[in-house]
Amino acid sequence: MGKILLLVESPTKASKLKTFLGPEYVVKATFGHVVDLPVKELGVDLDNLEEKYVTLESKGNIDYDDLLKQLKKIAGDADRVLIGSDPDREGEAIAWHIARLFKLGNDKYDRIEIHEITQKGIKDALAARRKIDNGLVDAQRARRVIDRLMGYGISPVLMRAVENGKSAGRVQSAALRMIVERDREHERFRPEPRYSVD
């Protein structure tokens, strides 16, 4: 049997899963997302809403450029790549990014969802292999783009006006808009006498 690369987000999870799998498995961690929209620019083309993804900057002892190079090499040497990022929108997007970055065709990878880090959990996950759910990926991408479009302009203003380190996104910006509109209604209101006759 050939080599199988299993990618998960957490190094702790990777270490534990190694104990449940045979010697043909290589288990590695991505440390969560490996790419994101750039920090110092909008990162979204306003004409077509296409995102511009960049490799995450190094943090702590993780150099994402090196990590991706190592993982890509291992994936290239493997007969099969299993992407076991978390079973949610973010995990699905991580799987999508990895499949794109590593140029994994449908015949080279499977997406698995590991719901518990146990022998049974990994067995169930391997039995339910599937492809990436583009609906979940699109949901995460849309959320991320809306966050960026809503928050990128207002966050610097908020940081200067309120408290350094605060930012705004799709929820805060919309809530702020509702508060402003309600305040303007309040200012425009002119009381008028009204009477009811019974």
Coordinates of N, CA, C and O in Angstrom, one line a residue:
M1 N 0.8 -1.2 0.0 CA 0.0 0.0 0.0 C 0.9 1.2 0.0 O 1.9 1.3 0.6
G2 N 0.5 2.3 -0.7 CA 1.3 3.5 -0.8 C 1.1 4.4 0.4 O 0.3 4.1 1.3
K3 N 1.7 5.6 0.3 CA 1.7 6.5 1.4 C 0.4 7.4 1.3 O 0.0 7.8 0.3
I4 N -0.2 7.6 2.5 CA -1.4 8.5 2.6 C -1.1 9.6 3.5 O -0.7 9.4 4.6
L5 N -1.3 10.8 3.0 CA -1.1 12.0 3.8 C -2.4 12.5 4.4 O -3.4 12.7 3.6
L6 N -2.5 12.6 5.7 CA -3.7 13.1 6.4 C -3.3 14.5 6.9 O -2.4 14.6 7.7
L7 N -4.1 15.5 6.5 CA -3.8 16.9 7.0 C -5.0 17.3 7.9 O -6.1 17.1 7.6
V8 N -4.6 17.7 9.1 CA -5.6 18.3 10.1 C -5.1 19.7 10.5 O -4.0 20.1 10.1
E9 N -5.9 20.4 11.2 CA -5.5 21.8 11.6 C -4.6 21.8 12.8 O -3.6 22.6 12.8
S10 N -4.8 21.0 13.8 CA -4.1 21.1 15.0 C -2.9 20.1 15.1 O -3.1 18.9 14.9
P11 N -1.7 20.5 15.6 CA -0.6 19.6 15.8 C -0.9 18.6 16.9 O -0.5 17.4 16.8
T12 N -1.7 19.0 17.9 CA -2.1 18.1 19.0 C -3.0 16.9 18.4 O -2.8 15.8 18.7
K13 N -3.9 17.4 17.6 CA -4.8 16.4 16.9 C -4.0 15.4 16.0 O -4.2 14.2 16.0
A14 N -3.0 16.0 15.3 CA -2.2 15.2 14.4 C -1.5 14.1 15.2 O -1.4 12.9 14.8
S15 N -0.9 14.5 16.3 CA -0.1 13.5 17.2 C -1.0 12.4 17.7 O -0.6 11.3 17.7
K16 N -2.2 12.8 18.1 CA -3.1 11.8 18.7 C -3.6 10.8 17.6 O -3.7 9.6 17.7
L17 N -3.9 11.4 16.4 CA -4.4 10.6 15.3 C -3.4 9.6 14.8 O -3.7 8.5 14.4
K18 N -2.1 9.9 14.9 CA -1.0 9.0 14.5 C -1.1 7.7 15.2 O -0.7 6.7 14.7
T19 N -1.5 7.8 16.5 CA -1.6 6.6 17.3 C -2.6 5.6 16.9 O -2.6 4.4 17.2
F20 N -3.6 6.1 16.1 CA -4.7 5.3 15.6 C -4.5 4.7 14.2 O -5.3 3.8 13.8
L21 N -3.5 5.2 13.5 CA -3.4 4.9 12.1 C -2.1 4.1 11.9 O -1.2 4.1 12.6
G22 N -2.2 3.3 10.8 CA -1.0 2.4 10.4 C 0.2 3.2 9.9 O 0.1 4.4 9.7
P23 N 1.3 2.5 9.6 CA 2.5 3.1 9.2 C 2.4 3.8 7.8 O 3.3 4.6 7.4
E24 N 1.4 3.4 7.0 CA 1.3 4.0 5.7 C 0.7 5.4 5.7 O 0.8 6.2 4.8
Y25 N 0.3 5.9 6.9 CA -0.2 7.2 7.1 C 0.8 8.2 7.6 O 1.6 7.9 8.5
V26 N 0.9 9.4 7.0 CA 1.7 10.5 7.5 C 0.7 11.5 7.9 O -0.2 11.9 7.1
V27 N 0.7 12.0 9.1 CA -0.3 12.9 9.6 C 0.4 14.2 10.0 O 1.4 14.2 10.7
K28 N 0.0 15.3 9.3 CA 0.6 16.6 9.5 C -0.5 17.7 9.8 O -1.7 17.5 9.5
A29 N -0.1 18.8 10.4 CA -1.0 19.8 10.8 C -0.7 21.1 9.9 O 0.4 21.4 9.5
T30 N -1.8 21.7 9.5 CA -1.7 23.0 8.8 C -1.7 24.2 9.7 O -1.5 25.3 9.2
F31 N -2.0 24.0 11.0 CA -2.1 25.1 11.9 C -3.2 26.0 11.6 O -3.1 27.3 11.6
G32 N -4.3 25.5 11.1 CA -5.5 26.3 10.7 C -5.4 26.8 9.3 O -4.8 26.1 8.4
H33 N -5.9 28.0 9.1 CA -5.8 28.6 7.7 C -4.3 28.8 7.3 O -3.5 29.1 8.2
V34 N -4.0 28.7 6.1 CA -2.7 28.9 5.6 C -2.6 30.1 4.7 O -1.5 30.7 4.4
V35 N -3.8 30.5 4.2 CA -3.8 31.8 3.4 C -5.0 32.6 3.9 O -5.9 32.1 4.5
D36 N -5.0 33.9 3.5 CA -6.1 34.8 3.9 C -6.0 36.0 3.0 O -5.0 36.2 2.2
L37 N -6.9 36.9 3.1 CA -6.9 38.2 2.4 C -5.7 39.0 3.0 O -5.4 38.9 4.2
P38 N -5.0 39.8 2.2 CA -3.9 40.6 2.7 C -4.3 41.5 3.8 O -5.4 42.1 3.8
V39 N -3.4 41.8 4.7 CA -3.6 42.7 5.9 C -3.7 44.1 5.5 O -4.5 44.9 6.0
K40 N -2.8 44.5 4.6 CA -2.6 46.0 4.4 C -3.3 46.5 3.1 O -3.1 47.6 2.7
E41 N -4.2 45.7 2.5 CA -5.0 46.1 1.4 C -6.3 45.4 1.4 O -6.5 44.5 2.2
L42 N -7.3 46.0 0.6 CA -8.6 45.4 0.6 C -8.6 43.9 0.3 O -9.3 43.1 0.9
G43 N -7.9 43.5 -0.8 CA -7.8 42.1 -1.1 C -9.0 41.6 -1.8 O -9.2 40.4 -2.0
V44 N -9.9 42.5 -2.3 CA -11.1 42.0 -3.0 C -11.3 42.9 -4.2 O -11.3 44.2 -4.1
D45 N -11.4 42.3 -5.4 CA -11.6 43.1 -6.6 C -13.0 43.6 -6.6 O -13.9 42.8 -6.6
L46 N -13.2 44.9 -6.6 CA -14.6 45.4 -6.5 C -15.4 45.2 -7.7 O -16.6 45.4 -7.7
D47 N -14.8 44.9 -8.9 CA -15.5 44.7 -10.1 C -16.2 43.3 -10.1 O -17.3 43.2 -10.6
N48 N -15.5 42.3 -9.6 CA -16.0 41.0 -9.7 C -16.0 40.2 -8.4 O -16.4 39.1 -8.3
L49 N -15.7 40.9 -7.3 CA -15.6 40.4 -5.9 C -14.7 39.2 -5.8 O -14.9 38.4 -4.9
E50 N -13.8 39.0 -6.7 CA -12.8 37.9 -6.5 C -11.8 38.3 -5.4 O -11.3 39.5 -5.3
E51 N -11.4 37.3 -4.6 CA -10.5 37.5 -3.5 C -9.1 37.4 -4.0 O -8.8 36.7 -4.9
K52 N -8.2 38.1 -3.3 CA -6.7 37.9 -3.5 C -6.2 37.3 -2.3 O -6.1 38.0 -1.2
Y53 N -5.8 36.0 -2.3 CA -5.3 35.4 -1.1 C -3.8 35.4 -1.1 O -3.1 35.3 -2.2
V54 N -3.3 35.6 0.1 CA -1.8 35.5 0.3 C -1.5 34.6 1.4 O -2.3 34.3 2.3
T55 N -0.3 34.0 1.4 CA 0.1 33.1 2.4 C 0.2 33.9 3.7 O 0.7 35.1 3.7
L56 N -0.2 33.3 4.8 CA -0.2 34.0 6.1 C 1.3 34.4 6.5 O 2.2 33.6 6.1
E57 N 1.4 35.5 7.2 CA 2.7 35.9 7.7 C 3.1 34.9 8.8 O 2.3 34.4 9.5
S58 N 4.4 34.8 9.0 CA 4.9 33.9 10.0 C 4.5 34.4 11.4 O 4.3 35.6 11.6
K59 N 4.1 33.5 12.3 CA 3.8 33.9 13.6 C 4.4 32.8 14.6 O 4.3 31.6 14.3
G60 N 4.9 33.3 15.7 CA 5.6 32.4 16.6 C 6.7 31.7 15.9 O 7.5 32.2 15.2
N61 N 6.7 30.3 16.0 CA 7.7 29.5 15.3 C 7.2 28.9 14.0 O 7.8 28.0 13.5
I62 N 6.1 29.4 13.5 CA 5.5 28.9 12.3 C 5.8 29.8 11.1 O 5.4 31.0 11.1
D63 N 6.6 29.3 10.1 CA 6.8 30.1 8.9 C 5.9 29.4 7.9 O 6.2 28.3 7.4
Y64 N 4.8 30.1 7.5 CA 3.8 29.4 6.6 C 4.4 29.1 5.2 O 3.9 28.2 4.6
D65 N 5.3 29.9 4.7 CA 5.9 29.6 3.4 C 6.6 28.3 3.5 O 6.5 27.4 2.6
D66 N 7.5 28.1 4.5 CA 8.2 26.8 4.7 C 7.2 25.6 5.0 O 7.4 24.6 4.4
L67 N 6.2 25.9 5.8 CA 5.2 24.9 6.1 C 4.5 24.4 4.8 O 4.4 23.2 4.6
L68 N 4.1 25.3 4.0 CA 3.4 25.0 2.7 C 4.3 24.2 1.8 O 3.9 23.3 1.1
K69 N 5.6 24.6 1.7 CA 6.6 23.9 0.9 C 6.7 22.5 1.3 O 6.7 21.6 0.5
Q70 N 6.9 22.3 2.6 CA 7.0 20.9 3.2 C 5.8 20.1 2.9 O 5.9 18.9 2.4
L71 N 4.6 20.6 3.2 CA 3.4 19.9 3.0 C 3.1 19.6 1.5 O 2.7 18.5 1.2
K72 N 3.4 20.5 0.7 CA 3.2 20.3 -0.8 C 4.1 19.2 -1.3 O 3.7 18.4 -2.1
K73 N 5.4 19.1 -0.8 CA 6.3 18.1 -1.2 C 5.8 16.7 -0.7 O 5.7 15.7 -1.5
I74 N 5.3 16.6 0.6 CA 4.8 15.4 1.1 C 3.6 15.0 0.3 O 3.4 13.8 0.0
A75 N 2.7 15.9 0.0 CA 1.5 15.6 -0.8 C 1.8 15.1 -2.2 O 1.2 14.2 -2.7
G76 N 2.8 15.7 -2.8 CA 3.3 15.3 -4.1 C 3.8 13.9 -4.1 O 3.6 13.1 -5.1
D77 N 4.4 13.4 -3.0 CA 5.0 12.1 -2.9 C 3.9 11.1 -2.5 O 4.1 9.9 -2.6
A78 N 2.8 11.5 -1.9 CA 1.8 10.6 -1.4 C 0.9 10.1 -2.5 O 0.7 10.8 -3.6
D79 N 0.4 8.9 -2.3 CA -0.6 8.3 -3.3 C -2.0 9.0 -3.1 O -2.8 9.0 -4.1
R80 N -2.3 9.4 -1.9 CA -3.6 10.0 -1.6 C -3.4 11.0 -0.5 O -2.6 10.9 0.4
V81 N -4.2 12.1 -0.6 CA -4.2 13.1 0.4 C -5.6 13.2 1.0 O -6.6 13.3 0.3
L82 N -5.7 13.1 2.3 CA -6.9 13.2 3.1 C -6.9 14.5 3.8 O -6.0 14.8 4.5
I83 N -7.9 15.3 3.5 CA -7.9 16.7 4.2 C -9.0 16.6 5.3 O -10.2 16.5 5.0
G84 N -8.5 16.6 6.5 CA -9.3 16.4 7.7 C -9.4 17.7 8.5 O -9.4 17.6 9.8
S85 N -9.5 18.8 7.8 CA -9.7 20.1 8.6 C -11.1 20.1 9.3 O -11.9 19.2 9.0
D86 N -11.3 21.0 10.2 CA -12.5 20.9 11.1 C -13.8 20.8 10.2 O -13.9 21.4 9.1
P87 N -14.8 20.2 10.8 CA -16.1 20.0 10.1 C -17.0 21.2 10.2 O -18.0 21.2 10.8
D88 N -16.6 22.3 9.6 CA -17.4 23.5 9.6 C -17.0 24.3 8.3 O -16.2 23.9 7.5
R89 N -17.6 25.5 8.2 CA -17.3 26.4 7.0 C -15.9 26.7 6.9 O -15.3 26.7 5.8
E90 N -15.2 27.1 8.0 CA -13.8 27.4 8.0 C -13.0 26.2 7.6 O -12.0 26.4 6.8
G91 N -13.3 25.1 8.1 CA -12.5 23.9 7.8 C -12.7 23.5 6.3 O -11.7 23.1 5.7
E92 N -13.9 23.7 5.8 CA -14.1 23.4 4.4 C -13.3 24.4 3.5 O -12.7 24.0 2.5
A93 N -13.2 25.6 3.9 CA -12.5 26.6 3.2 C -11.0 26.3 3.2 O -10.3 26.4 2.2
I94 N -10.5 25.8 4.4 CA -9.1 25.4 4.5 C -8.8 24.3 3.5 O -7.8 24.2 2.8
A95 N -9.7 23.3 3.5 CA -9.6 22.1 2.6 C -9.5 22.6 1.1 O -8.7 22.2 0.3
W96 N -10.4 23.6 0.8 CA -10.4 24.1 -0.6 C -9.1 24.8 -0.9 O -8.6 24.6 -2.0
H97 N -8.6 25.6 0.0 CA -7.3 26.3 -0.2 C -6.2 25.3 -0.4 O -5.4 25.5 -1.3
I98 N -6.2 24.3 0.4 CA -5.1 23.3 0.3 C -5.2 22.6 -1.0 O -4.2 22.4 -1.7
A99 N -6.4 22.2 -1.4 CA -6.6 21.5 -2.7 C -6.1 22.3 -3.9 O -5.5 21.8 -4.8
R100 N -6.4 23.6 -3.8 CA -6.0 24.5 -4.9 C -4.5 24.8 -4.8 O -3.8 24.7 -5.9
L101 N -3.9 25.1 -3.7 CA -2.5 25.4 -3.5 C -1.6 24.2 -4.0 O -0.6 24.3 -4.6
F102 N -2.1 23.0 -3.6 CA -1.3 21.8 -3.9 C -1.7 21.2 -5.3 O -1.2 20.1 -5.7
K103 N -2.7 21.8 -6.0 CA -3.1 21.4 -7.3 C -3.6 19.9 -7.2 O -3.2 19.1 -8.0
L104 N -4.4 19.6 -6.3 CA -4.9 18.2 -6.1 C -6.2 18.0 -6.9 O -7.2 18.7 -6.7
G105 N -6.1 17.1 -7.9 CA -7.3 16.8 -8.7 C -8.2 15.9 -7.9 O -7.8 15.4 -6.8
N106 N -9.4 15.7 -8.3 CA -10.4 14.9 -7.6 C -9.9 13.5 -7.4 O -10.4 12.8 -6.5
D107 N -9.0 13.0 -8.3 CA -8.5 11.6 -8.1 C -7.4 11.5 -7.1 O -7.0 10.4 -6.8
K108 N -6.9 12.6 -6.6 CA -5.8 12.6 -5.7 C -6.1 12.8 -4.2 O -5.4 12.5 -3.3
Y109 N -7.3 13.4 -3.9 CA -7.7 13.8 -2.5 C -9.0 13.3 -2.1 O -9.9 13.1 -3.0
D110 N -9.3 13.3 -0.8 CA -10.6 13.1 -0.3 C -10.7 14.0 0.9 O -9.7 14.3 1.6
R111 N -11.9 14.5 1.2 CA -12.2 15.3 2.3 C -12.8 14.4 3.4 O -13.7 13.6 3.0
I112 N -12.3 14.5 4.6 CA -12.9 13.7 5.7 C -13.3 14.6 6.8 O -12.6 15.6 7.0
E113 N -14.3 14.2 7.6 CA -14.7 15.0 8.7 C -14.5 14.2 10.0 O -15.1 13.1 10.2
I114 N -13.6 14.6 10.8 CA -13.3 13.9 12.1 C -14.0 14.6 13.2 O -13.7 15.7 13.6
H115 N -15.1 13.9 13.7 CA -15.9 14.5 14.7 C -15.5 14.1 16.2 O -15.9 14.7 17.1
E116 N -14.6 13.1 16.3 CA -14.0 12.8 17.6 C -12.7 12.1 17.4 O -12.5 11.4 16.4
I117 N -11.8 12.5 18.2 CA -10.4 12.0 18.1 C -10.3 10.7 18.9 O -9.7 10.6 20.0
T118 N -10.9 9.6 18.3 CA -10.9 8.3 18.8 C -10.7 7.3 17.7 O -10.7 7.7 16.5
Q119 N -10.4 6.1 18.0 CA -10.3 5.0 17.0 C -11.6 5.0 16.2 O -11.5 4.9 14.9
K120 N -12.7 5.0 16.8 CA -14.0 4.9 16.1 C -14.2 6.2 15.3 O -14.7 6.1 14.2
G121 N -13.8 7.3 15.8 CA -14.0 8.6 15.1 C -13.2 8.6 13.8 O -13.8 9.1 12.8
I122 N -12.0 8.2 13.8 CA -11.2 8.2 12.6 C -11.7 7.1 11.6 O -11.7 7.3 10.4
K123 N -12.1 6.0 12.2 CA -12.7 4.9 11.3 C -13.9 5.4 10.6 O -14.1 5.2 9.4
D124 N -14.8 6.1 11.3 CA -16.1 6.6 10.7 C -15.7 7.7 9.7 O -16.3 7.7 8.6
A125 N -14.7 8.5 10.0 CA -14.3 9.6 9.0 C -13.8 9.0 7.7 O -14.1 9.4 6.6
L126 N -12.9 7.9 7.9 CA -12.4 7.3 6.7 C -13.4 6.6 5.8 O -13.3 6.5 4.6
A127 N -14.5 6.1 6.5 CA -15.5 5.4 5.8 C -16.5 6.4 5.1 O -17.2 6.0 4.2
A128 N -16.5 7.6 5.5 CA -17.4 8.6 4.9 C -16.6 9.7 4.1 O -17.0 10.8 4.1
R129 N -15.6 9.2 3.3 CA -14.9 10.2 2.5 C -15.8 10.8 1.5 O -16.7 10.3 1.0
R130 N -15.4 12.1 1.1 CA -16.2 12.8 0.1 C -15.3 13.8 -0.5 O -14.1 13.9 -0.2
K131 N -15.9 14.6 -1.4 CA -15.2 15.7 -2.0 C -15.5 17.0 -1.3 O -16.4 17.0 -0.4
I132 N -14.8 18.1 -1.6 CA -15.1 19.4 -0.9 C -16.5 19.9 -1.2 O -16.9 19.8 -2.4
D133 N -17.2 20.4 -0.2 CA -18.5 20.9 -0.4 C -18.4 22.4 -0.8 O -18.1 23.3 0.1
N134 N -18.6 22.7 -2.1 CA -18.4 24.0 -2.6 C -19.4 25.0 -2.0 O -19.2 26.2 -1.9
G135 N -20.6 24.5 -1.6 CA -21.6 25.4 -0.9 C -21.1 25.9 0.4 O -21.2 27.1 0.6
L136 N -20.4 25.1 1.2 CA -19.8 25.5 2.4 C -18.7 26.5 2.2 O -18.5 27.5 2.9
V137 N -17.9 26.2 1.2 CA -16.7 27.0 0.8 C -17.2 28.4 0.4 O -16.7 29.4 0.8
D138 N -18.2 28.4 -0.5 CA -18.8 29.7 -0.9 C -19.4 30.5 0.2 O -19.3 31.7 0.2
A139 N -20.0 29.8 1.2 CA -20.5 30.5 2.3 C -19.4 31.2 3.1 O -19.6 32.4 3.6
Q140 N -18.3 30.5 3.3 CA -17.2 31.1 4.1 C -16.6 32.2 3.3 O -16.2 33.3 3.8
R141 N -16.4 32.0 2.0 CA -15.8 33.1 1.2 C -16.7 34.3 1.2 O -16.2 35.5 1.3
A142 N -18.0 34.2 1.0 CA -18.9 35.3 1.0 C -18.8 36.0 2.4 O -18.8 37.3 2.4
R143 N -18.8 35.3 3.5 CA -18.7 35.9 4.8 C -17.4 36.7 4.9 O -17.4 37.8 5.4
R144 N -16.3 36.1 4.4 CA -15.0 36.8 4.5 C -15.0 38.1 3.7 O -14.5 39.1 4.1
V145 N -15.6 38.0 2.5 CA -15.6 39.2 1.6 C -16.5 40.3 2.2 O -16.1 41.5 2.2
I146 N -17.7 39.9 2.7 CA -18.5 40.9 3.3 C -17.9 41.5 4.5 O -17.9 42.7 4.8
D147 N -17.2 40.7 5.4 CA -16.4 41.2 6.5 C -15.4 42.3 6.0 O -15.3 43.3 6.6
R148 N -14.7 41.9 5.0 CA -13.7 42.9 4.5 C -14.3 44.1 3.9 O -13.9 45.2 4.2
L149 N -15.4 44.0 3.1 CA -16.0 45.2 2.5 C -16.6 46.1 3.5 O -16.6 47.3 3.4
M150 N -17.3 45.5 4.5 CA -17.9 46.3 5.5 C -17.0 46.8 6.6 O -17.1 47.9 7.0
G151 N -16.0 46.1 6.9 CA -15.1 46.5 8.0 C -13.8 47.2 7.7 O -13.3 47.9 8.5
Y152 N -13.3 47.0 6.4 CA -12.0 47.5 6.1 C -11.9 49.0 6.1 O -11.0 49.6 6.6
G153 N -13.0 49.6 5.7 CA -13.0 51.1 5.7 C -13.3 51.7 7.1 O -12.8 52.7 7.5
I154 N -14.2 51.0 7.8 CA -14.7 51.6 9.1 C -13.7 51.3 10.2 O -13.7 52.0 11.2
S155 N -13.0 50.2 10.2 CA -12.1 49.8 11.3 C -11.1 50.8 11.7 O -10.9 51.1 12.8
P156 N -10.4 51.4 10.7 CA -9.4 52.5 11.1 C -10.0 53.7 11.7 O -9.5 54.2 12.7
V157 N -11.3 54.0 11.3 CA -12.0 55.2 11.9 C -12.3 54.8 13.3 O -12.2 55.6 14.3
L158 N -12.8 53.6 13.5 CA -13.2 53.1 14.8 C -12.0 53.0 15.8 O -12.1 53.4 16.9
M159 N -10.9 52.6 15.3 CA -9.7 52.5 16.1 C -9.2 53.8 16.6 O -8.8 54.0 17.7
R160 N -9.4 54.8 15.7 CA -9.0 56.2 16.1 C -10.0 56.8 17.1 O -9.7 57.5 18.0
A161 N -11.3 56.6 16.8 CA -12.3 57.3 17.5 C -12.7 56.6 18.9 O -13.0 57.3 19.8
V162 N -12.6 55.3 18.9 CA -13.1 54.6 20.2 C -12.0 54.1 21.0 O -11.7 54.6 22.1
E163 N -11.3 53.1 20.6 CA -10.3 52.5 21.4 C -9.3 51.7 20.4 O -9.8 50.9 19.6
N164 N -8.1 51.9 20.6 CA -7.1 51.2 19.7 C -7.3 49.7 19.8 O -7.4 49.2 20.9
G165 N -7.2 49.0 18.7 CA -7.3 47.6 18.8 C -8.7 47.0 18.5 O -8.9 45.9 18.3
K166 N -9.7 47.9 18.4 CA -11.0 47.5 18.1 C -11.2 47.5 16.5 O -10.6 48.3 15.8
S167 N -12.0 46.6 16.0 CA -12.2 46.5 14.6 C -13.7 46.3 14.4 O -14.5 45.9 15.3
A168 N -14.1 46.5 13.1 CA -15.5 46.3 12.8 C -15.6 45.3 11.6 O -14.7 45.3 10.8
G169 N -16.7 44.6 11.5 CA -16.9 43.7 10.4 C -18.4 43.8 10.0 O -19.1 44.8 10.2
R170 N -18.9 42.7 9.3 CA -20.2 42.7 8.8 C -21.3 42.9 9.8 O -22.3 43.6 9.6
V171 N -21.1 42.4 11.0 CA -22.1 42.5 12.1 C -22.0 43.9 12.8 O -23.0 44.6 12.9
Q172 N -20.8 44.3 13.2 CA -20.7 45.6 13.9 C -21.1 46.8 13.0 O -21.7 47.7 13.4
S173 N -20.7 46.7 11.7 CA -21.0 47.8 10.8 C -22.5 47.9 10.5 O -23.0 49.0 10.5
A174 N -23.2 46.8 10.4 CA -24.6 46.9 10.2 C -25.3 47.3 11.4 O -26.3 48.1 11.3
A175 N -24.9 46.9 12.6 CA -25.5 47.3 13.8 C -25.2 48.8 14.0 O -26.2 49.5 14.5
L176 N -24.0 49.3 13.7 CA -23.8 50.7 13.9 C -24.7 51.5 12.9 O -25.2 52.6 13.3
R177 N -24.9 51.0 11.7 CA -25.8 51.7 10.7 C -27.2 51.8 11.3 O -27.8 52.8 11.2
M178 N -27.7 50.7 11.9 CA -29.0 50.7 12.5 C -29.1 51.7 13.6 O -30.1 52.4 13.7
I179 N -28.1 51.8 14.4 CA -28.1 52.8 15.5 C -28.1 54.2 15.0 O -28.9 55.0 15.5
V180 N -27.3 54.5 14.0 CA -27.2 55.8 13.4 C -28.6 56.2 12.8 O -29.1 57.3 13.0
E181 N -29.2 55.3 12.0 CA -30.5 55.6 11.4 C -31.5 55.8 12.5 O -32.4 56.7 12.3
R182 N -31.6 55.0 13.5 CA -32.5 55.2 14.6 C -32.3 56.6 15.3 O -33.3 57.2 15.6
D183 N -31.0 56.9 15.5 CA -30.7 58.2 16.1 C -31.2 59.4 15.3 O -31.7 60.4 15.8
R184 N -31.0 59.2 14.0 CA -31.5 60.3 13.0 C -33.0 60.4 13.0 O -33.5 61.5 13.0
E185 N -33.7 59.3 13.1 CA -35.2 59.3 13.2 C -35.6 60.0 14.5 O -36.5 60.8 14.5
H186 N -34.9 59.8 15.5 CA -35.2 60.4 16.8 C -35.0 61.9 16.7 O -35.8 62.7 17.3
E187 N -33.9 62.3 16.1 CA -33.6 63.8 15.9 C -34.7 64.5 15.1 O -35.1 65.6 15.3
R188 N -35.2 63.7 14.0 CA -36.2 64.3 13.1 C -37.6 64.4 13.7 O -38.5 65.1 13.2
F189 N -37.8 63.6 14.7 CA -39.2 63.5 15.3 C -39.6 64.8 15.9 O -38.9 65.4 16.7
R190 N -40.8 65.2 15.5 CA -41.4 66.4 16.1 C -42.7 66.0 16.7 O -43.6 65.5 16.0
P191 N -42.9 66.2 18.0 CA -44.1 65.7 18.6 C -45.3 66.6 18.1 O -45.2 67.8 17.9
E192 N -46.4 65.9 17.9 CA -47.7 66.6 17.5 C -48.8 66.2 18.5 O -48.8 65.0 18.8
P193 N -49.6 67.1 18.8 CA -50.7 66.8 19.7 C -51.7 65.8 19.0 O -52.0 66.1 17.8
R194 N -52.1 64.8 19.6 CA -53.1 63.9 19.0 C -54.2 63.6 20.0 O -53.9 63.5 21.2
Y195 N -55.4 63.5 19.5 CA -56.5 63.3 20.4 C -57.4 62.1 19.9 O -57.5 62.0 18.7
S196 N -57.9 61.3 20.8 CA -58.8 60.3 20.3 C -60.2 60.6 21.0 O -60.3 61.1 22.1
V197 N -61.2 60.4 20.2 CA -62.6 60.7 20.7 C -63.3 59.4 20.7 O -63.4 58.7 19.7
D198 N -63.9 59.2 21.9 CA -64.7 57.9 22.1 C -66.2 58.3 22.1 O -66.5 59.3 22.8

